[in-house]
Short mmCIF file of C-alpha atoms in Angstrom, two decimals:
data_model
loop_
_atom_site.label_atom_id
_atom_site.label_comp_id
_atom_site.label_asym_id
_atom_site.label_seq_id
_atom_site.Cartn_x
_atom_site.Cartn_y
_atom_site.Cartn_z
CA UNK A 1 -8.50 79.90 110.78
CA UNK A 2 -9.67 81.95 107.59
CA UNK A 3 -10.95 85.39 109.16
CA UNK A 4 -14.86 85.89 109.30
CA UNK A 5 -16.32 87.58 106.01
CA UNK A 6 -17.88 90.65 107.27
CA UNK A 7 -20.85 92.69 105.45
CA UNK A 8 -19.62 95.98 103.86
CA UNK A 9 -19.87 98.31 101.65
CA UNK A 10 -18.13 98.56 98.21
CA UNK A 11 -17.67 100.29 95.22
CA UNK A 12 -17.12 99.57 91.50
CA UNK A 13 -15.87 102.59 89.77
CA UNK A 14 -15.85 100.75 86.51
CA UNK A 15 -19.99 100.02 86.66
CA UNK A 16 -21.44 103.51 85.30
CA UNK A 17 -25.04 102.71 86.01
CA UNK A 18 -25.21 100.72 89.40
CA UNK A 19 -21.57 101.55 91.08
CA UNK A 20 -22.63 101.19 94.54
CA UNK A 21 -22.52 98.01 96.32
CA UNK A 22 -22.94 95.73 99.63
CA UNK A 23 -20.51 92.64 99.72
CA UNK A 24 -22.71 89.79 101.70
CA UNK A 25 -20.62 86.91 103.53
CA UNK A 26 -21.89 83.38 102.60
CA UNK A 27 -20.97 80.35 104.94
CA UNK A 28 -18.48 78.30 103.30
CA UNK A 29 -18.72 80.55 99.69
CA UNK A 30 -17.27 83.72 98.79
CA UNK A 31 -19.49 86.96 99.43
CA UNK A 32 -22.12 87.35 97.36
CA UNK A 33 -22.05 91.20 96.00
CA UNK A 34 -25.50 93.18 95.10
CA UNK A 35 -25.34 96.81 93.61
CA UNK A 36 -27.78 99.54 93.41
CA UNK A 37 -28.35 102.93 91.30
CA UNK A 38 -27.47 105.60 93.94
CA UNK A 39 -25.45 105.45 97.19
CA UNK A 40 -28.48 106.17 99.26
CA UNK A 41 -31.03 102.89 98.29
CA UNK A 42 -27.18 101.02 99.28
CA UNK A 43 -27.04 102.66 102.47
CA UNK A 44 -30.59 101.87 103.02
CA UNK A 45 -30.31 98.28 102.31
CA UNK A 46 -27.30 98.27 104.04
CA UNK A 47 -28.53 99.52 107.23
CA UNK A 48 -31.23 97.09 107.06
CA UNK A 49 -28.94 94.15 106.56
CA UNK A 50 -26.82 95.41 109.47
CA UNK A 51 -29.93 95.46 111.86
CA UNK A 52 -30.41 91.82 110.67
CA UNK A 53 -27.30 90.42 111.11
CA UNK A 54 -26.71 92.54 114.80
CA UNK A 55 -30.05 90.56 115.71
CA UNK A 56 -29.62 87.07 113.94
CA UNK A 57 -25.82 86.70 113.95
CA UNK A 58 -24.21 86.51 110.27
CA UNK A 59 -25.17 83.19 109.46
CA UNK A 60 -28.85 84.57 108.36
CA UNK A 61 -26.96 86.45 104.99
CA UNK A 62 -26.68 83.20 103.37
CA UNK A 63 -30.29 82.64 103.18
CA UNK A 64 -30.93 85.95 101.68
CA UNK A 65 -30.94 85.40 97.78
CA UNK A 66 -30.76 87.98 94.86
CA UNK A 67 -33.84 87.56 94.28
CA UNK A 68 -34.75 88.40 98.04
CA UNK A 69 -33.36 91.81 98.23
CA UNK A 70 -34.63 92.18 94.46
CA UNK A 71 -38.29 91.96 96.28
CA UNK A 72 -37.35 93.74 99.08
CA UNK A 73 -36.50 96.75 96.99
CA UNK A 74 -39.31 96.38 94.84
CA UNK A 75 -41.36 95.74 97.97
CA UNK A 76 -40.35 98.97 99.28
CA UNK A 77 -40.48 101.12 96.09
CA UNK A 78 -44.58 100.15 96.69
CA UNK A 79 -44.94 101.44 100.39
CA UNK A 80 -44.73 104.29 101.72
CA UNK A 81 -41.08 104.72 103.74
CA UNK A 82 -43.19 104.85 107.50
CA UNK A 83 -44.73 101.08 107.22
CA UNK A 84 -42.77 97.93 107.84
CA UNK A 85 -42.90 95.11 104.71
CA UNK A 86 -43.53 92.18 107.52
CA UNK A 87 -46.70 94.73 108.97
CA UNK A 88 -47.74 94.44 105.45
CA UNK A 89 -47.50 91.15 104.99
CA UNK A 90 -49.57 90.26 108.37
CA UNK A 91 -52.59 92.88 107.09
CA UNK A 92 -52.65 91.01 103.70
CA UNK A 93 -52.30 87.85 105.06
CA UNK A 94 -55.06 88.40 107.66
CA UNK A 95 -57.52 90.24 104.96
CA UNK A 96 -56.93 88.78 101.66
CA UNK A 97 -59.97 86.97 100.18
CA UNK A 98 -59.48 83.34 98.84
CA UNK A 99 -62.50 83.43 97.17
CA UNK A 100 -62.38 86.54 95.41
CA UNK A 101 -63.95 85.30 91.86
CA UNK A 102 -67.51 84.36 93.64
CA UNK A 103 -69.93 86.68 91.58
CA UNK A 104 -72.61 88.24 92.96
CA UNK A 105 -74.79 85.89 91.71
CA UNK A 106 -73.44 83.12 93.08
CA UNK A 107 -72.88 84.81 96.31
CA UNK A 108 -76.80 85.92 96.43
CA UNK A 109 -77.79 82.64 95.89
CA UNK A 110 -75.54 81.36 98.73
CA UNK A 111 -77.30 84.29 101.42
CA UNK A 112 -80.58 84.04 100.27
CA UNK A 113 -80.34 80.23 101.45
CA UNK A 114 -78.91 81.27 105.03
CA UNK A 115 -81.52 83.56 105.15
CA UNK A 116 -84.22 80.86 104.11
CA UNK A 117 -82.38 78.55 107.15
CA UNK A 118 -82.94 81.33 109.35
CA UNK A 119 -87.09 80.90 109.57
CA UNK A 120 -87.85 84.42 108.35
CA UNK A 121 -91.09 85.09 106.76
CA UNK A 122 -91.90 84.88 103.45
CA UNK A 123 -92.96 88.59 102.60
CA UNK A 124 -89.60 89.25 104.69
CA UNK A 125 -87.72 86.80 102.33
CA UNK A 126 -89.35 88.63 99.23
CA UNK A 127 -88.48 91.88 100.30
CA UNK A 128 -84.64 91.38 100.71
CA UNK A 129 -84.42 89.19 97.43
CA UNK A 130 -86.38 92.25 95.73
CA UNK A 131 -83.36 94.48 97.16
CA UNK A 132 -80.83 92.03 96.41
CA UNK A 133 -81.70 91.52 92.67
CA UNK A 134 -81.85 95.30 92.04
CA UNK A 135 -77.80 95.58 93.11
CA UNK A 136 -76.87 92.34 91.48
CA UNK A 137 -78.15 93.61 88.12
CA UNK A 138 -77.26 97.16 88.33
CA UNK A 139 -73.23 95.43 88.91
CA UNK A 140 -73.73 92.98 87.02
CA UNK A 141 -74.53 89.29 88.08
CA UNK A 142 -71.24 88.04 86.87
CA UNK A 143 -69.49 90.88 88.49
CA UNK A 144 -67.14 89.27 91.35
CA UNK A 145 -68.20 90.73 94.79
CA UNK A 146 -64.64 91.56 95.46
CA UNK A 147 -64.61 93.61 92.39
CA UNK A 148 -67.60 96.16 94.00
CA UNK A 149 -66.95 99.97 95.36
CA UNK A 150 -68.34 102.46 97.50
CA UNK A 151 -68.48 104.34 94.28
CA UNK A 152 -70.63 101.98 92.27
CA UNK A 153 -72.91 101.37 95.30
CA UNK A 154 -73.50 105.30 95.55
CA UNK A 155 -74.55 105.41 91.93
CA UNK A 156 -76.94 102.30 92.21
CA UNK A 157 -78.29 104.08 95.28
CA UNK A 158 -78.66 107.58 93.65
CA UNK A 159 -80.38 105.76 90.65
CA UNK A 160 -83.06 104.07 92.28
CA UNK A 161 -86.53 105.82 91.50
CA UNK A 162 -88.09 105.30 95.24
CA UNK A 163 -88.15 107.48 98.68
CA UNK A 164 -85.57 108.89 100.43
CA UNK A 165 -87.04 105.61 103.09
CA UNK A 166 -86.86 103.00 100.35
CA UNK A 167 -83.61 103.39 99.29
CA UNK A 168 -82.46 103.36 102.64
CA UNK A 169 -84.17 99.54 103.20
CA UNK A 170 -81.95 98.78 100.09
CA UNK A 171 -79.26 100.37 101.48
CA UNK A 172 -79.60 98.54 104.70
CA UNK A 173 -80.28 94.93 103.45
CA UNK A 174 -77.14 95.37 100.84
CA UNK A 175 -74.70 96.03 104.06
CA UNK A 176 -76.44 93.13 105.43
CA UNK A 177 -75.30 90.73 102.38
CA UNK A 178 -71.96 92.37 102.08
CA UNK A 179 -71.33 91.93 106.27
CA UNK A 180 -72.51 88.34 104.93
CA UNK A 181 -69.46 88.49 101.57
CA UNK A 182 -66.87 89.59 104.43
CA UNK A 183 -67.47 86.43 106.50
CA UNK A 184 -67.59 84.09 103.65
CA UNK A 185 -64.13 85.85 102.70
CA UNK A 186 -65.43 86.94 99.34
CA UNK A 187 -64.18 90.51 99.77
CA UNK A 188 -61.99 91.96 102.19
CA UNK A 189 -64.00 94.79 103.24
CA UNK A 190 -68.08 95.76 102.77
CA UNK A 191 -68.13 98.68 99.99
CA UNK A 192 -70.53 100.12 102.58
CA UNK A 193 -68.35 100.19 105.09
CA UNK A 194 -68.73 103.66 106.68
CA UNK A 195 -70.72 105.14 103.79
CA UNK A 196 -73.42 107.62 105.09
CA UNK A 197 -76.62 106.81 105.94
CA UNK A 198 -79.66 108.34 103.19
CA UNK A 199 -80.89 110.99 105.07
CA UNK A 200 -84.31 110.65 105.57
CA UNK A 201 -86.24 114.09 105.88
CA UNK A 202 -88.88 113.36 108.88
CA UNK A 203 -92.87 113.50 107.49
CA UNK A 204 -95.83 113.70 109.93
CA UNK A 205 -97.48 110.48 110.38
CA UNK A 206 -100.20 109.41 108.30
CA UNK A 207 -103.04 108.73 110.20
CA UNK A 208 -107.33 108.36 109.79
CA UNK A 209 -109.77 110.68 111.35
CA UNK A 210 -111.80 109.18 113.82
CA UNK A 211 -114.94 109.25 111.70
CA UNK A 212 -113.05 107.68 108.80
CA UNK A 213 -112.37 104.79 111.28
CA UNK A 214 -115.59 104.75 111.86
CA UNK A 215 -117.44 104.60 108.32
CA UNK A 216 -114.37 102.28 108.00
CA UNK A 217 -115.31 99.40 109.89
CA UNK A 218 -118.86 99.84 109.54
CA UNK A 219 -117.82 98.90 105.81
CA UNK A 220 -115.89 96.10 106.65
CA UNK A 221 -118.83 94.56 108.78
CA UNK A 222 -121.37 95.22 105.41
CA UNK A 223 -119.11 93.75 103.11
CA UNK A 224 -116.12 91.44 104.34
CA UNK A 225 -117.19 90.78 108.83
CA UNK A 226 -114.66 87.72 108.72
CA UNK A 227 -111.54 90.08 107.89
CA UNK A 228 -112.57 92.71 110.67
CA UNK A 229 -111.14 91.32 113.69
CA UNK A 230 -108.03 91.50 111.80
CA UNK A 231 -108.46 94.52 110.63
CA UNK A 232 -108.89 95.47 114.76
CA UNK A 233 -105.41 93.96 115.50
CA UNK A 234 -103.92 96.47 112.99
CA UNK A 235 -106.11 99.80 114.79
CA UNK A 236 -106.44 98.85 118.03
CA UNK A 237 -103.49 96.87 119.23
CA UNK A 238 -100.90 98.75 116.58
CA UNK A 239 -99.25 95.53 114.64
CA UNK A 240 -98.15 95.28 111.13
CA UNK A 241 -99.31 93.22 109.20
CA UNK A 242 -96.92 90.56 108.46
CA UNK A 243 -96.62 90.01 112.40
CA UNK A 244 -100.63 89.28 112.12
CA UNK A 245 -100.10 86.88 109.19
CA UNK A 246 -97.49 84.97 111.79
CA UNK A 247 -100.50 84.45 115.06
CA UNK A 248 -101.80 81.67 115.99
CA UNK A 249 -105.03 80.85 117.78
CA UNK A 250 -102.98 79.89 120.89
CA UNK A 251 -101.48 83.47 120.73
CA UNK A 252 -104.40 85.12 122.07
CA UNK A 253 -105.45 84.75 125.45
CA UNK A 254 -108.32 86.18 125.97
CA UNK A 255 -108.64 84.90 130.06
CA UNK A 256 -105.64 86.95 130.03
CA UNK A 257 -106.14 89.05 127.72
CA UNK A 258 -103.00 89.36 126.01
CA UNK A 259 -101.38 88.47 122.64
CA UNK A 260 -98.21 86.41 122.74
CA UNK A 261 -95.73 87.26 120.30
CA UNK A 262 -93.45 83.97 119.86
CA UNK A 263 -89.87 84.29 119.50
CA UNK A 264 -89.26 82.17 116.52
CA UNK A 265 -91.48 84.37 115.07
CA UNK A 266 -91.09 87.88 115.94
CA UNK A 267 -88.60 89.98 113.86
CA UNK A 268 -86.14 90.41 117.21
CA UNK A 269 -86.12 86.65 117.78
CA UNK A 270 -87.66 87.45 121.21
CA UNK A 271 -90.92 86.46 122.96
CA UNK A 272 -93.20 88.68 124.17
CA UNK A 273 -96.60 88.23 126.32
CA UNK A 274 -98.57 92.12 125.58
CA UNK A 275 -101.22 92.92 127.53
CA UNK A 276 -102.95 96.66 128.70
CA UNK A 277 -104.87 96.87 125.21
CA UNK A 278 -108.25 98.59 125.25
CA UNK A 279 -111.61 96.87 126.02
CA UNK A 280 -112.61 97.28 122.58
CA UNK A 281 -110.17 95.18 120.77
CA UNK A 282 -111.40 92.42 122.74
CA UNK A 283 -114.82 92.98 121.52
CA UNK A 284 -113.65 93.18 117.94
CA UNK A 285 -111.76 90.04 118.13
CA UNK A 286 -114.65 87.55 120.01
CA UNK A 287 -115.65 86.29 117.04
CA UNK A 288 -112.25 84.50 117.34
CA UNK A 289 -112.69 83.17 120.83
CA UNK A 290 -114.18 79.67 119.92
CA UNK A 291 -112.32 79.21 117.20
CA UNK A 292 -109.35 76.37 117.20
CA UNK A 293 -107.24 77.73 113.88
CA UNK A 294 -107.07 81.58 113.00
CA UNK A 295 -108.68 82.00 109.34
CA UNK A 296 -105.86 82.59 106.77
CA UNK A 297 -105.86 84.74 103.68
CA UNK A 298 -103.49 85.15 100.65
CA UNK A 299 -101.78 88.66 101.22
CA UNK A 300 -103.51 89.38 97.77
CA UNK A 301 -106.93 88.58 98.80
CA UNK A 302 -106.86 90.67 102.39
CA UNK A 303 -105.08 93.54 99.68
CA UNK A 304 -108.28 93.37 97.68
CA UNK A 305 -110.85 93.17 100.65
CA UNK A 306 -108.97 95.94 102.30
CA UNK A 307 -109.39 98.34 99.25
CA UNK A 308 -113.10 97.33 98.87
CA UNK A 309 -113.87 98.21 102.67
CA UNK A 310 -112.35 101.99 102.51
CA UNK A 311 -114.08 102.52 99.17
CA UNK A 312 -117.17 101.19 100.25
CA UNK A 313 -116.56 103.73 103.24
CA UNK A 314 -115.19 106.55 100.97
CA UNK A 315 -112.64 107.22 103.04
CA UNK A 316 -108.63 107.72 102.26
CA UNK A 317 -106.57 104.59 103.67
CA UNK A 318 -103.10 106.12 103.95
CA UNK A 319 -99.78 104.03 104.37
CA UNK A 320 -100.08 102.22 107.26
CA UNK A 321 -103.12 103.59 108.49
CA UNK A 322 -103.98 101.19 111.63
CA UNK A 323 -100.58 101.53 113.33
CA UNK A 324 -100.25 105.25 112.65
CA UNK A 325 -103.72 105.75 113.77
CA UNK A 326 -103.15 103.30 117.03
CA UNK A 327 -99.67 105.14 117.94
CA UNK A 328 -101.46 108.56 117.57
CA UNK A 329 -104.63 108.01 119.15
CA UNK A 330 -102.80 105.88 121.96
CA UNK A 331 -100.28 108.05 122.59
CA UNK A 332 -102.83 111.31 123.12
CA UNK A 333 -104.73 109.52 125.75
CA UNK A 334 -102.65 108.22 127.73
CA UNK A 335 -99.27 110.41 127.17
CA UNK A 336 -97.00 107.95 127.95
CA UNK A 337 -94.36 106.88 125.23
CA UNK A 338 -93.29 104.04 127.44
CA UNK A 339 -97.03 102.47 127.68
CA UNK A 340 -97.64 102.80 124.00
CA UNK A 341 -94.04 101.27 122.87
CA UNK A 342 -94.73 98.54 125.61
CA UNK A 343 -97.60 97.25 123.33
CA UNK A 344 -95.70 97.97 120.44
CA UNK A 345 -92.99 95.71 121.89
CA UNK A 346 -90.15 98.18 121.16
CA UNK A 347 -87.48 98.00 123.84
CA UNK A 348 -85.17 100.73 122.78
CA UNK A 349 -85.32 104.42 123.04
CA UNK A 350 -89.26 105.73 122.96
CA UNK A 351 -88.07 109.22 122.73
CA UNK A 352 -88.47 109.11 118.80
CA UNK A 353 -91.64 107.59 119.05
CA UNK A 354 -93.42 109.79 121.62
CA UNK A 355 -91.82 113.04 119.75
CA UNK A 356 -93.43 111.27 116.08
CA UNK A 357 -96.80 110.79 117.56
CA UNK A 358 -97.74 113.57 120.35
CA UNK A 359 -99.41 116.62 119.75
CA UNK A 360 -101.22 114.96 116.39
CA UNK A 361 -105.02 114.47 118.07
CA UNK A 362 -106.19 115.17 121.34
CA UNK A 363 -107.38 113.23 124.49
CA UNK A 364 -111.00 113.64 123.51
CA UNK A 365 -111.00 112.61 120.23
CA UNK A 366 -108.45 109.25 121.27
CA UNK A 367 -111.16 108.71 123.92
CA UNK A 368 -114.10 108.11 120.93
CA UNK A 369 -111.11 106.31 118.57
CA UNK A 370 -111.28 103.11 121.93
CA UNK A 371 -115.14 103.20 121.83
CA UNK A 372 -115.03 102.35 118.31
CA UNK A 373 -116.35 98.55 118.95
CA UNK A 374 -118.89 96.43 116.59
#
């Protein structure tokens, strides 16, 4: 029987520019002979091939082509000598993006419909297709998603004209849509992915003098009384507004007098039953007791009534003013971070909370700020 072809090394003394060589046995051909530039990529290859065959038997060289250890070589001219080709074949194989060409444009459209499925409000909806618009035309709505950096994200960021606050909502809702791009495997990785947060330089809370609330809703029973008990919900229970927009007349119980929050409608998706308020929200909202359906207003119309009342009152209406003025005024008479956040239906940490609000008005002056009634 012919003797078994073995791998080995050779060497052609009459090739000047590749003289070293690795003779490869082929089943039923003669070896197959590949030659390199320098002794040391032929002892590397060579090594490789011997670990192969040790662990495969010989039989595996005749599958491996020119071409093969052509790639291979090129292959490992790319990474670095510590990682293993087949490593880097699983991580590419596992992260690369099928759909890499989807624009942003495209892919906006796509979220903004998921996030239209997902029952949020409308000023909600507004506000992240606001955001959303602002990155997709600062990259460039053709721009493929896969094609965006950390380093063109930072410079959209820096260039927004807003608050330190604002451009970290826009920084927020743009890691939301690129979490989004990642599942939809239009880019491998977010370009937010463990960027730093804006820092956000912490302001004292803007908030109305008791006699301003006053002269306030003395106004807003002169000039607009329908809009008042609304206006209570905001001072004297502490809720935004868009979660006022979303109540119902079934919401508030006045036997028990609580507000339900339901969970297809609250921003955590959970439902709450609050209770504890003062007496004098009650009183402010009895008007609504008989009623079947809660009156509704355009956003623009309780905008316009809103800035009538407080000029009518010639007072200042800072940003949020009701649940400022609610978390301070609560939060000095009764001390307790965990009672306030309670009807605030926060169910994380209060320490931020009680540390933003205490100290801002005293017991006394909270005391008049729940006698406040119509």
């Amino acid at each position: 029987m012919p003797k078994q072809a073995e791998l080995r090394k050779i060497e052609r003394d009459d090739r000047r520019a590749s003289k070293w060589g690795i003779s490869i046995p082929q089943t039923g051909k003669r070896p197959r002979r590949v030659f390199f530039k320098t002794a040391r990529a032929r002892d590397f290859e060579f090594n490789k091939l011997k670990r192969l065959t040790r662990d495969e038997g010989h039989g595996v060289l005749s599958d491996v082509t020119a071409a093969d250890v052509a790639l291979l070589k090129d292959i490992r001219s790319i990474l670095p000598a510590d990682i293993d080709p087949r490593e880097a074949c699983r991580f590419y194989v596992a992260h690369r993006c099928p759909d890499s060409t989807v624009s942003l444009n495209e892919a906006m459209r796509g979220f903004l419909k998921k996030q239209q499925l997902a029952h949020i409000s409308q000023e909600h909806y507004n506000h992240i297709e606001l955001h959303l618009n602002r990155l997709v035309d600062g990259a460039g709505r053709e721009t493929p998603v896969s094609g965006v950096g950390q380093d063109m994200i930072s410079d959209l960021l820096l260039g927004l004209p807003f608050q330190p606050t604002t451009v970290d909502g826009h920084q927020k809702n743009w890691g939301t849509f690129f979490n989004w791009c990642v599942k939809q495997q239009y880019c491998a990785m977010s370009p937010l992915a463990g960027m730093d947060r804006i820092d956000i330089p912490e302001t004292e809370p803007e908030f109305m003098p008791v006699p301003d609330v006053k002269a306030f809703f003395k106004a807003a029973l002169e000039i607009h009384p329908d809009y008042a008990p609304v206006l209570a919900l905001s001072f004297f229970a502490g809720m935004r507004s868009s979660a006022i927009r979303r109540l119902e007349r079934a919401d508030i119980d006045f036997e028990q007098r609580g507000i339900r929050h339901r969970g297809a409608q609250h921003k955590t998706k959970r439902r709450f039953f609050v209770q504890d308020f003062e007496d004098n929200l009650w009183a402010w909202l009895e008007p609504w007791r008989k009623l079947t359906e809660l009156p509704n207003w355009p956003s623009s119309t309780a905008i316009k009534w809103r800035e009538n009342i407080y000029k009518k009152a010639k007072v200042v209406f800072p940003h949020n003013a009701g649940r400022h003025s609610f978390c301070t005024y609560h939060v000095a008479l009764f001390g307790s971070a965990d009672r306030t956040a309670n009807l605030l239906t926060h169910r994380g940490s209060v320490s931020t909370l009680y540390d933003h609000y205490r100290g801002n008005a005293t017991k006394a002056k909270a005391e008049r700020y729940f006698k406040i009634v119509p």
